[in-house]
């Protein structure tokens, strides 16, 4: 196999668009196409995947022979490929794995987007060669992926390491998360909830020149704007940043205590746009993590950017982790 010859297809489905790519054996992107999501239904996404594949087929005719990995911000049942919940798409219990298999055959694998990103960063990115790595992205939601002993950690059902949905608030009357549950970390510390969270601070009587200036318009209350305001005289923004720093610092610090990774890779739109918040969170997580487990910890930013998810999804499809091995063990024991 020569360099440049496609070995796998990697696809990253984001909140607004998808990117699909052919990758060669070195993990390099040979060809990439990008499409805006026309609709959020399973049928609309499937149609877009068919279209993207047809475009890639112009570059590589034998595309049907390649494994295909699709990274999705979702909780996905490993065996069935059913999407339990995908907050960005508004999906609950969608049998998308079956739809994909019917359309493209058996060599298609869905993977949680942060699991894909962790695999990509551990293979070719910030943690190249690293066998114990944790990725935490704070963007629209809060996501985490972990590589443990060189393999992505999936859990029994593929639902492990869902950091965004650990409970940090009351279960009965806590904030409502996009997953449908209450009290999730994501509902207290992600981009999607920033406008509401700031509005709550204002409702408590804290002054906010930012909130007043944009008349509370949600699309103007971005992570970047709040980050800048929090450095000035915006008491509501500053108080919100203290809350979020505490939530994320504790949660990520606890992950370090639990996983003892050699590297923590941080990314996502909120951290990218809000450097002051990112710095405060790193300081807080280092205070919160148990000393021994964090002694050798390196904290880095993502280096592959948007490509990490594509590369990781392709790698997971090309070299299926635990599930495949478990099937092999099941066969041996029969
Ligand atoms: Zn949740």
mmCIF file of C-alpha atoms and ligand atoms in Angstrom:
data_model
loop_
_atom_site.group_PDB
_atom_site.id
_atom_site.type_symbol
_atom_site.label_atom_id
_atom_site.label_comp_id
_atom_site.label_asym_id
_atom_site.label_seq_id
_atom_site.Cartn_x
_atom_site.Cartn_y
_atom_site.Cartn_z
ATOM 1 C CA UNK A 1 0.000 0.000 0.000
ATOM 2 C CA UNK A 2 1.510 3.278 -1.060
ATOM 3 C CA UNK A 3 1.249 6.537 0.849
ATOM 4 C CA UNK A 4 -1.652 8.568 -0.415
ATOM 5 C CA UNK A 5 -3.778 5.530 -1.202
ATOM 6 C CA UNK A 6 -7.029 5.755 0.767
ATOM 7 C CA UNK A 7 -7.398 3.202 3.578
ATOM 8 C CA UNK A 8 -10.441 4.471 5.442
ATOM 9 C CA UNK A 9 -13.175 7.082 5.438
ATOM 10 C CA UNK A 10 -13.492 9.415 8.421
ATOM 11 C CA UNK A 11 -16.545 11.590 8.964
ATOM 12 C CA UNK A 12 -17.194 14.206 11.604
ATOM 13 C CA UNK A 13 -20.779 15.329 12.128
ATOM 14 C CA UNK A 14 -20.909 18.646 13.967
ATOM 15 C CA UNK A 15 -23.821 20.808 15.074
ATOM 16 C CA UNK A 16 -24.058 22.689 11.772
ATOM 17 C CA UNK A 17 -22.084 20.711 9.176
ATOM 18 C CA UNK A 18 -20.304 17.486 8.402
ATOM 19 C CA UNK A 19 -16.874 16.818 6.959
ATOM 20 C CA UNK A 20 -16.032 13.575 5.222
ATOM 21 C CA UNK A 21 -12.518 12.537 4.228
ATOM 22 C CA UNK A 22 -10.428 9.801 2.688
ATOM 23 C CA UNK A 23 -7.364 8.990 4.793
ATOM 24 C CA UNK A 24 -4.214 7.097 3.868
ATOM 25 C CA UNK A 25 -2.248 4.695 6.056
ATOM 26 C CA UNK A 26 -0.262 7.505 7.684
ATOM 27 C CA UNK A 27 -3.486 9.168 8.856
ATOM 28 C CA UNK A 28 -3.122 11.968 6.326
ATOM 29 C CA UNK A 29 -6.222 13.382 4.705
ATOM 30 C CA UNK A 30 -6.186 12.601 0.975
ATOM 31 C CA UNK A 31 -9.442 14.342 0.121
ATOM 32 C CA UNK A 32 -12.082 16.129 2.209
ATOM 33 C CA UNK A 33 -15.587 17.396 1.456
ATOM 34 C CA UNK A 34 -17.788 19.600 3.642
ATOM 35 C CA UNK A 35 -21.551 20.023 3.716
ATOM 36 C CA UNK A 36 -23.919 22.065 5.828
ATOM 37 C CA UNK A 37 -26.586 19.991 7.535
ATOM 38 C CA UNK A 38 -29.747 20.563 5.525
ATOM 39 C CA UNK A 39 -31.973 19.038 8.177
ATOM 40 C CA UNK A 40 -31.559 17.271 11.466
ATOM 41 C CA UNK A 41 -33.633 14.168 10.787
ATOM 42 C CA UNK A 42 -31.911 10.774 10.482
ATOM 43 C CA UNK A 43 -33.082 10.593 6.852
ATOM 44 C CA UNK A 44 -31.568 14.003 6.052
ATOM 45 C CA UNK A 45 -28.229 13.057 7.611
ATOM 46 C CA UNK A 46 -28.196 9.724 5.774
ATOM 47 C CA UNK A 47 -28.891 11.479 2.454
ATOM 48 C CA UNK A 48 -25.995 13.857 3.117
ATOM 49 C CA UNK A 49 -23.668 10.947 3.899
ATOM 50 C CA UNK A 50 -24.660 9.268 0.616
ATOM 51 C CA UNK A 51 -23.880 12.518 -1.206
ATOM 52 C CA UNK A 52 -20.511 13.001 0.530
ATOM 53 C CA UNK A 53 -19.512 9.405 -0.239
ATOM 54 C CA UNK A 54 -20.435 9.824 -3.885
ATOM 55 C CA UNK A 55 -18.140 12.858 -4.061
ATOM 56 C CA UNK A 56 -15.261 10.990 -2.425
ATOM 57 C CA UNK A 57 -15.819 8.117 -4.863
ATOM 58 C CA UNK A 58 -14.703 10.449 -7.678
ATOM 59 C CA UNK A 59 -11.269 10.488 -6.033
ATOM 60 C CA UNK A 60 -11.216 6.814 -5.097
ATOM 61 C CA UNK A 61 -13.437 4.478 -7.093
ATOM 62 C CA UNK A 62 -13.081 1.457 -4.768
ATOM 63 C CA UNK A 63 -14.624 3.411 -1.882
ATOM 64 C CA UNK A 64 -16.991 0.521 -1.049
ATOM 65 C CA UNK A 65 -14.000 -1.539 0.116
ATOM 66 C CA UNK A 66 -13.030 0.990 2.803
ATOM 67 C CA UNK A 67 -14.080 0.989 6.450
ATOM 68 C CA UNK A 68 -15.989 4.132 7.404
ATOM 69 C CA UNK A 69 -16.089 5.780 10.824
ATOM 70 C CA UNK A 70 -18.617 8.453 11.727
ATOM 71 C CA UNK A 71 -18.056 10.668 14.756
ATOM 72 C CA UNK A 72 -21.228 12.064 16.280
ATOM 73 C CA UNK A 73 -21.895 14.134 19.424
ATOM 74 C CA UNK A 74 -24.074 11.423 20.875
ATOM 75 C CA UNK A 75 -24.436 8.588 23.315
ATOM 76 C CA UNK A 76 -24.390 5.512 21.087
ATOM 77 C CA UNK A 77 -25.151 1.915 22.008
ATOM 78 C CA UNK A 78 -22.100 -0.021 20.882
ATOM 79 C CA UNK A 79 -23.719 -3.302 19.782
ATOM 80 C CA UNK A 80 -26.761 -1.989 17.954
ATOM 81 C CA UNK A 81 -25.452 1.401 16.845
ATOM 82 C CA UNK A 82 -28.662 2.953 18.123
ATOM 83 C CA UNK A 83 -28.234 6.592 19.082
ATOM 84 C CA UNK A 84 -29.586 6.849 22.626
ATOM 85 C CA UNK A 85 -29.390 10.635 22.626
ATOM 86 C CA UNK A 86 -27.827 13.280 20.354
ATOM 87 C CA UNK A 87 -28.628 16.695 21.892
ATOM 88 C CA UNK A 88 -27.460 18.756 18.875
ATOM 89 C CA UNK A 89 -29.694 16.796 16.511
ATOM 90 C CA UNK A 90 -32.583 16.356 18.943
ATOM 91 C CA UNK A 91 -32.416 12.569 18.526
ATOM 92 C CA UNK A 92 -33.610 10.026 21.072
ATOM 93 C CA UNK A 93 -33.366 6.281 20.422
ATOM 94 C CA UNK A 94 -32.707 6.515 16.694
ATOM 95 C CA UNK A 95 -31.585 3.185 15.112
ATOM 96 C CA UNK A 96 -29.055 5.010 12.954
ATOM 97 C CA UNK A 97 -26.537 2.152 13.026
ATOM 98 C CA UNK A 98 -29.040 -0.076 11.252
ATOM 99 C CA UNK A 99 -29.835 2.637 8.710
ATOM 100 C CA UNK A 100 -26.102 3.003 8.002
ATOM 101 C CA UNK A 101 -25.582 -0.751 7.660
ATOM 102 C CA UNK A 102 -28.534 -1.000 5.253
ATOM 103 C CA UNK A 103 -27.144 1.856 3.158
ATOM 104 C CA UNK A 104 -23.402 1.163 3.262
ATOM 105 C CA UNK A 105 -22.851 -2.379 4.504
ATOM 106 C CA UNK A 106 -21.226 -3.700 7.638
ATOM 107 C CA UNK A 107 -17.920 -1.833 7.585
ATOM 108 C CA UNK A 108 -19.444 1.321 9.022
ATOM 109 C CA UNK A 109 -18.972 2.272 12.619
ATOM 110 C CA UNK A 110 -20.382 5.151 14.605
ATOM 111 C CA UNK A 111 -18.305 6.588 17.398
ATOM 112 C CA UNK A 112 -18.862 9.281 20.005
ATOM 113 C CA UNK A 113 -17.160 12.429 18.682
ATOM 114 C CA UNK A 114 -14.909 12.915 21.722
ATOM 115 C CA UNK A 115 -13.880 9.258 21.663
ATOM 116 C CA UNK A 116 -12.840 9.835 18.048
ATOM 117 C CA UNK A 117 -11.003 13.038 18.938
ATOM 118 C CA UNK A 118 -9.145 11.295 21.791
ATOM 119 C CA UNK A 119 -8.050 8.528 19.409
ATOM 120 C CA UNK A 120 -6.970 11.098 16.803
ATOM 121 C CA UNK A 121 -4.995 13.206 19.266
ATOM 122 C CA UNK A 122 -3.364 10.111 20.799
ATOM 123 C CA UNK A 123 -2.337 8.812 17.379
ATOM 124 C CA UNK A 124 -1.223 11.930 15.523
ATOM 125 C CA UNK A 125 -1.956 15.022 17.604
ATOM 126 C CA UNK A 126 -1.037 16.631 20.924
ATOM 127 C CA UNK A 127 -0.599 13.231 22.547
ATOM 128 C CA UNK A 128 1.078 11.369 19.686
ATOM 129 C CA UNK A 129 2.172 8.012 21.049
ATOM 130 C CA UNK A 130 0.535 8.648 24.418
ATOM 131 C CA UNK A 131 -1.204 5.568 25.877
ATOM 132 C CA UNK A 132 -2.930 7.308 28.797
ATOM 133 C CA UNK A 133 -4.706 10.372 27.528
ATOM 134 C CA UNK A 134 -7.880 12.240 28.395
ATOM 135 C CA UNK A 135 -9.511 14.785 26.080
ATOM 136 C CA UNK A 136 -12.038 17.260 27.432
ATOM 137 C CA UNK A 137 -13.785 19.657 25.044
ATOM 138 C CA UNK A 138 -15.992 22.473 26.213
ATOM 139 C CA UNK A 139 -18.035 23.862 23.343
ATOM 140 C CA UNK A 140 -21.743 23.631 22.620
ATOM 141 C CA UNK A 141 -21.674 20.753 25.097
ATOM 142 C CA UNK A 142 -19.081 19.218 27.403
ATOM 143 C CA UNK A 143 -17.442 16.101 25.977
ATOM 144 C CA UNK A 144 -14.737 13.711 27.039
ATOM 145 C CA UNK A 145 -12.840 10.854 25.495
ATOM 146 C CA UNK A 146 -10.187 8.679 27.109
ATOM 147 C CA UNK A 147 -7.443 6.476 25.767
ATOM 148 C CA UNK A 148 -6.486 3.934 28.431
ATOM 149 C CA UNK A 149 -3.642 1.506 27.843
ATOM 150 C CA UNK A 150 -3.561 2.648 24.219
ATOM 151 C CA UNK A 151 -7.237 1.859 23.558
ATOM 152 C CA UNK A 152 -10.238 4.142 23.550
ATOM 153 C CA UNK A 153 -12.317 3.515 26.650
ATOM 154 C CA UNK A 154 -15.840 2.572 25.606
ATOM 155 C CA UNK A 155 -17.376 0.872 28.618
ATOM 156 C CA UNK A 156 -19.645 -2.172 28.465
ATOM 157 C CA UNK A 157 -22.154 -0.507 26.145
ATOM 158 C CA UNK A 158 -20.083 2.207 24.494
ATOM 159 C CA UNK A 159 -21.428 4.799 26.899
ATOM 160 C CA UNK A 160 -18.388 5.448 29.102
ATOM 161 C CA UNK A 161 -16.709 8.792 29.901
ATOM 162 C CA UNK A 162 -19.782 10.985 29.346
ATOM 163 C CA UNK A 163 -18.381 13.813 31.448
ATOM 164 C CA UNK A 164 -21.031 16.260 30.255
ATOM 165 C CA UNK A 165 -23.721 14.167 31.905
ATOM 166 C CA UNK A 166 -22.253 13.572 35.339
ATOM 167 C CA UNK A 167 -24.584 15.163 37.839
ATOM 168 C CA UNK A 168 -23.426 18.305 39.585
ATOM 169 C CA UNK A 169 -26.869 19.762 40.372
ATOM 170 C CA UNK A 170 -30.127 18.521 41.903
ATOM 171 C CA UNK A 171 -31.726 15.589 40.066
ATOM 172 C CA UNK A 172 -35.309 16.702 40.643
ATOM 173 C CA UNK A 173 -35.173 20.448 40.037
ATOM 174 C CA UNK A 174 -31.682 21.048 38.672
ATOM 175 C CA UNK A 175 -31.031 22.650 35.287
ATOM 176 C CA UNK A 176 -32.422 20.722 32.322
ATOM 177 C CA UNK A 177 -29.742 19.268 30.014
ATOM 178 C CA UNK A 178 -30.042 18.702 26.254
ATOM 179 C CA UNK A 179 -29.988 14.963 26.995
ATOM 180 C CA UNK A 180 -33.328 15.254 28.791
ATOM 181 C CA UNK A 181 -31.956 14.709 32.305
ATOM 182 C CA UNK A 182 -31.525 17.286 35.059
ATOM 183 C CA UNK A 183 -28.426 18.384 36.939
ATOM 184 C CA UNK A 184 -25.860 17.472 34.236
ATOM 185 C CA UNK A 185 -22.505 19.296 34.207
ATOM 186 C CA UNK A 186 -23.226 20.341 30.629
ATOM 187 C CA UNK A 187 -26.291 22.301 31.750
ATOM 188 C CA UNK A 188 -24.102 24.347 34.128
ATOM 189 C CA UNK A 189 -20.971 24.795 32.057
ATOM 190 C CA UNK A 190 -21.392 24.631 28.274
ATOM 191 C CA UNK A 191 -21.753 27.073 25.402
ATOM 192 C CA UNK A 192 -25.371 26.153 24.728
ATOM 193 C CA UNK A 193 -26.396 27.295 28.213
ATOM 194 C CA UNK A 194 -24.268 30.472 28.554
ATOM 195 C CA UNK A 195 -27.030 32.959 27.631
ATOM 196 C CA UNK A 196 -29.477 31.408 30.136
ATOM 197 C CA UNK A 197 -26.832 31.161 32.852
ATOM 198 C CA UNK A 198 -25.877 34.830 32.429
ATOM 199 C CA UNK A 199 -29.548 35.855 32.387
ATOM 200 C CA UNK A 200 -29.977 34.073 35.730
ATOM 201 C CA UNK A 201 -27.113 36.092 37.240
ATOM 202 C CA UNK A 202 -28.733 39.291 35.997
ATOM 203 C CA UNK A 203 -32.090 38.175 37.445
ATOM 204 C CA UNK A 204 -30.338 37.756 40.799
ATOM 205 C CA UNK A 205 -29.512 41.462 40.676
ATOM 206 C CA UNK A 206 -25.895 41.382 39.513
ATOM 207 C CA UNK A 207 -25.123 44.214 37.076
ATOM 208 C CA UNK A 208 -24.069 43.262 33.554
ATOM 209 C CA UNK A 209 -23.120 45.996 31.082
ATOM 210 C CA UNK A 210 -22.708 43.237 28.443
ATOM 211 C CA UNK A 211 -26.222 41.855 28.950
ATOM 212 C CA UNK A 212 -27.684 45.383 28.868
ATOM 213 C CA UNK A 213 -25.715 46.392 25.770
ATOM 214 C CA UNK A 214 -26.963 43.442 23.691
ATOM 215 C CA UNK A 215 -30.443 43.592 25.304
ATOM 216 C CA UNK A 216 -30.063 39.975 26.443
ATOM 217 C CA UNK A 217 -29.856 38.657 22.869
ATOM 218 C CA UNK A 218 -28.656 35.065 23.202
ATOM 219 C CA UNK A 219 -26.572 35.024 20.002
ATOM 220 C CA UNK A 220 -24.512 37.986 21.283
ATOM 221 C CA UNK A 221 -23.795 36.383 24.658
ATOM 222 C CA UNK A 222 -20.915 34.327 23.350
ATOM 223 C CA UNK A 223 -18.112 32.759 25.368
ATOM 224 C CA UNK A 224 -15.690 35.339 23.967
ATOM 225 C CA UNK A 225 -17.898 38.296 24.884
ATOM 226 C CA UNK A 226 -18.510 36.994 28.410
ATOM 227 C CA UNK A 227 -14.798 36.214 28.855
ATOM 228 C CA UNK A 228 -13.904 39.807 27.990
ATOM 229 C CA UNK A 229 -16.709 41.247 30.135
ATOM 230 C CA UNK A 230 -15.667 39.141 33.128
ATOM 231 C CA UNK A 231 -12.279 40.889 33.117
ATOM 232 C CA UNK A 232 -13.937 44.304 33.434
ATOM 233 C CA UNK A 233 -16.740 45.603 35.629
ATOM 234 C CA UNK A 234 -19.354 43.020 34.597
ATOM 235 C CA UNK A 235 -20.279 41.423 37.925
ATOM 236 C CA UNK A 236 -22.733 38.944 36.385
ATOM 237 C CA UNK A 237 -20.162 37.699 33.855
ATOM 238 C CA UNK A 238 -17.483 37.479 36.557
ATOM 239 C CA UNK A 239 -19.790 35.533 38.894
ATOM 240 C CA UNK A 240 -20.778 33.152 36.076
ATOM 241 C CA UNK A 241 -17.125 32.506 35.256
ATOM 242 C CA UNK A 242 -16.428 31.728 38.931
ATOM 243 C CA UNK A 243 -19.298 29.182 38.908
ATOM 244 C CA UNK A 244 -18.197 27.549 35.654
ATOM 245 C CA UNK A 245 -14.555 27.458 36.734
ATOM 246 C CA UNK A 246 -15.597 25.659 39.899
ATOM 247 C CA UNK A 247 -17.804 23.154 38.028
ATOM 248 C CA UNK A 248 -15.282 22.371 35.292
ATOM 249 C CA UNK A 249 -12.258 22.538 37.589
ATOM 250 C CA UNK A 250 -13.750 20.016 39.977
ATOM 251 C CA UNK A 251 -15.105 17.719 37.270
ATOM 252 C CA UNK A 252 -11.916 17.629 35.201
ATOM 253 C CA UNK A 253 -9.750 17.477 38.331
ATOM 254 C CA UNK A 254 -11.761 14.466 39.488
ATOM 255 C CA UNK A 255 -11.232 12.840 36.090
ATOM 256 C CA UNK A 256 -7.474 13.271 36.573
ATOM 257 C CA UNK A 257 -7.779 11.658 40.002
ATOM 258 C CA UNK A 258 -9.766 8.747 38.534
ATOM 259 C CA UNK A 259 -7.815 8.163 35.319
ATOM 260 C CA UNK A 260 -4.271 9.341 36.180
ATOM 261 C CA UNK A 261 -3.607 10.287 32.541
ATOM 262 C CA UNK A 262 -0.145 11.394 31.439
ATOM 263 C CA UNK A 263 -1.775 13.978 29.215
ATOM 264 C CA UNK A 264 -4.911 16.083 29.325
ATOM 265 C CA UNK A 265 -5.875 17.608 25.978
ATOM 266 C CA UNK A 266 -8.264 20.545 26.141
ATOM 267 C CA UNK A 267 -10.292 21.950 23.271
ATOM 268 C CA UNK A 268 -13.698 23.074 22.091
ATOM 269 C CA UNK A 269 -15.225 26.368 21.048
ATOM 270 C CA UNK A 270 -15.740 27.811 24.539
ATOM 271 C CA UNK A 271 -12.160 27.206 25.655
ATOM 272 C CA UNK A 272 -10.876 28.524 22.304
ATOM 273 C CA UNK A 273 -12.892 31.742 22.595
ATOM 274 C CA UNK A 274 -12.447 32.290 26.350
ATOM 275 C CA UNK A 275 -8.744 32.160 27.269
ATOM 276 C CA UNK A 276 -9.277 33.633 30.748
ATOM 277 C CA UNK A 277 -11.855 30.968 31.588
ATOM 278 C CA UNK A 278 -9.596 28.239 30.190
ATOM 279 C CA UNK A 279 -6.661 29.438 32.305
ATOM 280 C CA UNK A 280 -8.789 29.589 35.469
ATOM 281 C CA UNK A 281 -10.172 26.091 34.812
ATOM 282 C CA UNK A 282 -6.691 24.633 34.355
ATOM 283 C CA UNK A 283 -5.555 26.221 37.617
ATOM 284 C CA UNK A 284 -8.636 24.933 39.431
ATOM 285 C CA UNK A 285 -8.430 21.395 38.051
ATOM 286 C CA UNK A 286 -4.797 21.213 39.126
ATOM 287 C CA UNK A 287 -5.868 22.265 42.635
ATOM 288 C CA UNK A 288 -8.721 19.748 42.663
ATOM 289 C CA UNK A 289 -6.913 16.691 41.303
ATOM 290 C CA UNK A 290 -5.302 14.435 43.883
ATOM 291 C CA UNK A 291 -1.615 15.427 44.136
ATOM 292 C CA UNK A 292 -0.032 12.084 43.257
ATOM 293 C CA UNK A 293 -2.295 11.454 40.238
ATOM 294 C CA UNK A 294 -1.533 14.896 38.814
ATOM 295 C CA UNK A 295 2.212 15.029 39.566
ATOM 296 C CA UNK A 296 3.302 14.205 36.005
ATOM 297 C CA UNK A 297 0.218 15.510 34.222
ATOM 298 C CA UNK A 298 0.800 17.521 31.063
ATOM 299 C CA UNK A 299 -1.990 19.845 29.938
ATOM 300 C CA UNK A 300 -2.065 20.669 26.234
ATOM 301 C CA UNK A 301 -4.357 22.229 23.673
ATOM 302 C CA UNK A 302 -5.688 20.160 20.795
ATOM 303 C CA UNK A 303 -3.286 20.271 17.849
ATOM 304 C CA UNK A 304 -5.326 18.547 15.133
ATOM 305 C CA UNK A 305 -8.276 20.921 15.508
ATOM 306 C CA UNK A 306 -11.207 19.949 13.301
ATOM 307 C CA UNK A 307 -9.253 17.076 11.806
ATOM 308 C CA UNK A 308 -8.918 15.117 15.060
ATOM 309 C CA UNK A 309 -12.493 13.834 14.858
ATOM 310 C CA UNK A 310 -12.173 12.774 11.226
ATOM 311 C CA UNK A 311 -8.847 11.028 11.767
ATOM 312 C CA UNK A 312 -10.043 9.350 14.967
ATOM 313 C CA UNK A 313 -13.312 8.143 13.433
ATOM 314 C CA UNK A 314 -11.369 6.639 10.526
ATOM 315 C CA UNK A 315 -8.929 4.968 12.930
ATOM 316 C CA UNK A 316 -11.749 3.488 15.008
ATOM 317 C CA UNK A 317 -13.353 2.097 11.841
ATOM 318 C CA UNK A 318 -10.017 0.789 10.556
ATOM 319 C CA UNK A 319 -8.975 -0.731 13.860
ATOM 320 C CA UNK A 320 -12.108 -1.435 15.888
ATOM 321 C CA UNK A 321 -11.350 -1.459 19.611
ATOM 322 C CA UNK A 322 -12.890 -3.428 22.457
ATOM 323 C CA UNK A 323 -16.156 -4.484 20.802
ATOM 324 C CA UNK A 324 -14.426 -6.366 18.011
ATOM 325 C CA UNK A 325 -12.087 -8.044 20.454
ATOM 326 C CA UNK A 326 -14.980 -8.942 22.688
ATOM 327 C CA UNK A 327 -16.717 -10.619 19.747
ATOM 328 C CA UNK A 328 -13.524 -12.562 19.085
ATOM 329 C CA UNK A 329 -13.365 -13.668 22.729
ATOM 330 C CA UNK A 330 -17.015 -14.685 22.596
ATOM 331 C CA UNK A 331 -16.307 -16.833 19.566
ATOM 332 C CA UNK A 332 -13.331 -18.511 21.257
ATOM 333 C CA UNK A 333 -15.351 -19.319 24.326
ATOM 334 C CA UNK A 334 -18.185 -20.918 22.383
HETATM 335 ZN ZN1 LIG B 1 -27.165 15.535 30.245
#
